[in-house]
Amino acid sequence: MTSVFDLAPRTPVVPVVVIEDAADAVPLARALVAGGLPLIEVTLRTPAALDAVRAIAAEVPDAVVGAGTVVSAAGVADAVGAGARFLVSPGWTGRLLGAMRESGVPFLPGVSTASEVVALLEQGVDAMKFFPAAAAGGVPYLKSLAGPLPQARFCPTGGVSLASAPAYLSLPNVGCVGGTWMVPPTALAARDWVRVESLARGAAALRSGPVSA
């Protein structure tokens, strides 16, 4: 199966967005894509989330929209049915992992410990979300995992900022990072898509080279 890291391999940052009004989804996605961030994770934390995924999938062809905060098999089905092209979870269980695998779309199950990483590797899964990245040990922890578990690749999310992202992206076991700084609540509230595009452009410039598989 294609990995999330292969969907847009030159993209260093996945914007993690919380959309309260589905009407904002399309202009927000267009601003992020124009800024160079085509991978967009819409978190399933609001009543508008699935409609937002549906709208982006239908109206922003250059976006690769995914669903985050997926925590159940039903959530997997709903997200894929709405048009999500990848799935992200904060953690995983056997049932959730099975549902994500059976969905047919790439997925990033969440981990925060070495044991969880090993358990996923035993299941044949080597692409993972490291969450909550800052609280779970950040760059030093991921650097420590690279030695004994070099086959695992991560998207650190949670407390990652413009300032800290380069250190994560310098690690050999990091394919991209997830962040919210390019979609600040003030910009969303003001529908300031020009600002979102500018912040996205800054995030996209963090790394311009291809990500190794």
Short mmCIF file of C-alpha atoms in Angstrom, two decimals:
data_model
loop_
_atom_site.label_atom_id
_atom_site.label_comp_id
_atom_site.label_asym_id
_atom_site.label_seq_id
_atom_site.Cartn_x
_atom_site.Cartn_y
_atom_site.Cartn_z
CA MET A 1 0.00 0.00 0.00
CA THR A 2 1.10 3.56 -0.70
CA SER A 3 2.40 5.39 2.36
CA VAL A 4 1.17 8.79 3.46
CA PHE A 5 4.77 9.92 2.91
CA ASP A 6 4.43 9.01 -0.78
CA LEU A 7 1.28 11.08 -1.39
CA ALA A 8 3.25 14.34 -1.61
CA PRO A 9 6.89 13.37 -0.99
CA ARG A 10 8.31 16.89 -1.24
CA THR A 11 5.93 18.30 1.37
CA PRO A 12 7.57 18.80 4.78
CA VAL A 13 4.49 19.83 6.75
CA VAL A 14 0.94 18.52 7.01
CA PRO A 15 -1.42 21.28 8.20
CA VAL A 16 -3.66 19.97 10.97
CA VAL A 17 -6.89 21.95 10.75
CA VAL A 18 -10.01 22.21 12.89
CA ILE A 19 -12.89 23.51 10.78
CA GLU A 20 -15.94 24.87 12.57
CA ASP A 21 -17.76 26.05 9.44
CA ALA A 22 -17.75 23.81 6.36
CA ALA A 23 -18.03 26.94 4.19
CA ASP A 24 -14.43 27.76 5.14
CA ALA A 25 -13.07 24.42 3.94
CA VAL A 26 -12.58 25.18 0.26
CA PRO A 27 -10.97 28.65 0.55
CA LEU A 28 -8.77 27.36 3.37
CA ALA A 29 -7.63 24.37 1.32
CA ARG A 30 -6.98 26.56 -1.72
CA ALA A 31 -4.82 28.88 0.39
CA LEU A 32 -2.80 25.97 1.79
CA VAL A 33 -2.30 24.43 -1.65
CA ALA A 34 -1.28 27.81 -3.10
CA GLY A 35 1.28 28.07 -0.29
CA GLY A 36 2.76 24.70 -1.20
CA LEU A 37 1.09 22.40 1.34
CA PRO A 38 -1.21 20.01 -0.56
CA LEU A 39 -1.54 17.43 2.23
CA ILE A 40 -4.30 18.63 4.56
CA GLU A 41 -5.46 16.81 7.68
CA VAL A 42 -8.98 17.79 8.72
CA THR A 43 -9.54 16.67 12.30
CA LEU A 44 -12.82 14.94 13.09
CA ARG A 45 -13.41 17.12 16.13
CA THR A 46 -16.32 19.24 14.92
CA PRO A 47 -19.76 18.60 13.41
CA ALA A 48 -18.54 20.31 10.23
CA ALA A 49 -15.50 18.07 9.73
CA LEU A 50 -16.93 15.46 7.37
CA ASP A 51 -18.66 18.10 5.25
CA ALA A 52 -15.34 19.93 5.11
CA VAL A 53 -13.55 16.79 3.89
CA ARG A 54 -16.29 16.23 1.34
CA ALA A 55 -16.07 19.80 0.03
CA ILE A 56 -12.28 19.80 -0.28
CA ALA A 57 -12.29 16.43 -2.03
CA ALA A 58 -14.87 17.66 -4.53
CA GLU A 59 -13.69 21.21 -5.17
CA VAL A 60 -9.93 21.39 -4.61
CA PRO A 61 -8.40 18.80 -6.95
CA ASP A 62 -4.81 19.75 -6.10
CA ALA A 63 -5.37 19.05 -2.40
CA VAL A 64 -4.79 15.65 -0.82
CA VAL A 65 -7.31 15.77 1.98
CA GLY A 66 -7.18 13.39 4.89
CA ALA A 67 -8.99 12.89 8.17
CA GLY A 68 -7.37 13.11 11.58
CA THR A 69 -8.43 12.22 15.10
CA VAL A 70 -9.83 8.97 13.70
CA VAL A 71 -10.53 6.81 16.75
CA SER A 72 -13.04 4.17 15.64
CA ALA A 73 -13.92 1.84 12.79
CA ALA A 74 -17.04 3.93 12.20
CA GLY A 75 -14.89 7.04 11.94
CA VAL A 76 -12.73 5.31 9.34
CA ALA A 77 -15.79 4.45 7.25
CA ASP A 78 -17.25 7.94 7.56
CA ALA A 79 -13.97 9.63 6.63
CA VAL A 80 -13.29 7.47 3.59
CA GLY A 81 -16.92 7.82 2.52
CA ALA A 82 -16.51 11.60 2.62
CA GLY A 83 -13.48 11.41 0.36
CA ALA A 84 -10.52 11.27 2.75
CA ARG A 85 -7.41 10.05 0.96
CA PHE A 86 -5.47 9.27 4.13
CA LEU A 87 -6.23 8.66 7.80
CA VAL A 88 -4.46 9.73 10.99
CA SER A 89 -5.16 8.51 14.51
CA PRO A 90 -3.77 9.72 17.86
CA GLY A 91 -3.29 6.11 18.95
CA TRP A 92 -4.36 2.66 17.85
CA THR A 93 -6.02 -0.59 18.85
CA GLY A 94 -6.20 -3.86 16.96
CA ARG A 95 -9.73 -3.10 15.78
CA LEU A 96 -8.89 0.44 14.66
CA LEU A 97 -5.73 -0.72 12.91
CA GLY A 98 -7.71 -3.40 11.08
CA ALA A 99 -10.31 -0.88 9.93
CA MET A 100 -7.67 1.53 8.69
CA ARG A 101 -5.85 -1.24 6.84
CA GLU A 102 -9.09 -2.46 5.25
CA SER A 103 -10.04 1.07 4.17
CA GLY A 104 -7.62 0.91 1.26
CA VAL A 105 -6.16 4.38 1.92
CA PRO A 106 -2.81 5.21 3.54
CA PHE A 107 -2.87 5.72 7.29
CA LEU A 108 -0.72 6.92 10.18
CA PRO A 109 -1.53 5.21 13.48
CA GLY A 110 -0.35 7.18 16.50
CA VAL A 111 2.45 6.02 18.81
CA SER A 112 4.33 7.52 21.72
CA THR A 113 6.43 4.60 23.02
CA ALA A 114 8.99 2.16 21.65
CA SER A 115 6.70 -0.75 22.51
CA GLU A 116 3.92 0.69 20.36
CA VAL A 117 6.36 1.13 17.50
CA VAL A 118 7.54 -2.47 17.78
CA ALA A 119 3.94 -3.71 17.91
CA LEU A 120 3.12 -1.86 14.70
CA LEU A 121 6.24 -3.13 12.97
CA GLU A 122 5.12 -6.66 13.88
CA GLN A 123 1.88 -5.85 12.05
CA GLY A 124 3.80 -4.76 8.95
CA VAL A 125 3.18 -1.04 9.54
CA ASP A 126 6.24 1.21 9.30
CA ALA A 127 4.64 4.66 8.81
CA MET A 128 3.42 6.21 12.05
CA LYS A 129 2.33 9.41 13.72
CA PHE A 130 4.45 10.33 16.76
CA PHE A 131 2.03 11.99 19.16
CA PRO A 132 2.06 14.09 21.26
CA ALA A 133 5.52 14.80 19.91
CA ALA A 134 6.75 17.52 22.26
CA ALA A 135 5.27 15.96 25.39
CA ALA A 136 6.43 12.44 24.47
CA GLY A 137 10.11 13.31 24.17
CA GLY A 138 10.42 15.30 20.95
CA VAL A 139 13.54 15.26 18.82
CA PRO A 140 15.79 13.45 21.37
CA TYR A 141 13.29 10.58 21.67
CA LEU A 142 12.92 10.11 17.92
CA LYS A 143 16.69 10.29 17.53
CA SER A 144 17.00 7.50 20.09
CA LEU A 145 14.52 5.33 18.17
CA ALA A 146 16.40 5.67 14.89
CA GLY A 147 19.19 3.34 16.00
CA PRO A 148 17.28 0.24 17.11
CA LEU A 149 14.22 0.81 14.90
CA PRO A 150 15.50 2.39 11.66
CA GLN A 151 12.67 0.92 9.58
CA ALA A 152 10.03 3.02 11.36
CA ARG A 153 9.23 6.45 9.88
CA PHE A 154 7.29 9.15 11.66
CA CYS A 155 5.18 12.24 11.27
CA PRO A 156 5.65 14.04 14.62
CA THR A 157 2.58 16.05 15.60
CA GLY A 158 1.67 17.87 18.79
CA GLY A 159 3.57 20.91 19.93
CA VAL A 160 5.54 21.18 16.68
CA SER A 161 6.17 24.79 15.64
CA LEU A 162 7.91 26.71 12.89
CA ALA A 163 10.90 27.00 15.22
CA SER A 164 11.08 23.33 16.18
CA ALA A 165 10.10 21.74 12.85
CA PRO A 166 13.57 21.92 11.23
CA ALA A 167 15.11 19.83 14.01
CA TYR A 168 12.48 17.13 13.49
CA LEU A 169 12.86 17.25 9.71
CA SER A 170 16.61 16.78 10.01
CA LEU A 171 16.12 13.29 11.47
CA PRO A 172 16.46 10.31 9.11
CA ASN A 173 13.31 8.66 10.49
CA VAL A 174 11.02 11.67 10.00
CA GLY A 175 9.10 11.94 6.74
CA CYS A 176 7.15 15.09 7.57
CA VAL A 177 5.70 16.93 10.55
CA GLY A 178 2.15 17.90 11.43
CA GLY A 179 1.41 21.39 12.66
CA THR A 180 -1.17 24.08 13.18
CA TRP A 181 0.89 27.26 13.08
CA MET A 182 -0.04 28.03 9.45
CA VAL A 183 -3.74 27.97 10.33
CA PRO A 184 -3.92 30.15 13.46
CA PRO A 185 -7.40 30.63 14.99
CA THR A 186 -7.22 34.37 14.41
CA ALA A 187 -6.69 33.90 10.67
CA LEU A 188 -9.50 31.35 10.47
CA ALA A 189 -11.88 33.59 12.39
CA ALA A 190 -11.07 36.52 10.10
CA ARG A 191 -11.09 34.30 7.01
CA ASP A 192 -7.70 35.78 6.22
CA TRP A 193 -6.72 33.35 3.47
CA VAL A 194 -3.87 35.59 2.32
CA ARG A 195 -2.22 35.18 5.72
CA VAL A 196 -2.80 31.42 5.66
CA GLU A 197 -1.17 31.18 2.24
CA SER A 198 1.81 33.21 3.44
CA LEU A 199 2.28 31.06 6.53
CA ALA A 200 1.91 27.92 4.42
CA ARG A 201 4.58 29.17 2.04
CA GLY A 202 6.97 29.61 4.95
CA ALA A 203 6.24 26.09 6.18
CA ALA A 204 6.67 24.58 2.71
CA ALA A 205 10.11 26.19 2.45
CA LEU A 206 11.43 24.25 5.45
CA ARG A 207 12.56 21.49 3.14
CA SER A 208 12.40 21.47 -0.64
CA GLY A 209 14.23 18.23 -1.41
CA PRO A 210 12.58 14.81 -1.91
CA VAL A 211 11.94 12.60 1.08
CA SER A 212 13.68 9.24 0.87
CA ALA A 213 11.47 6.18 1.00
#
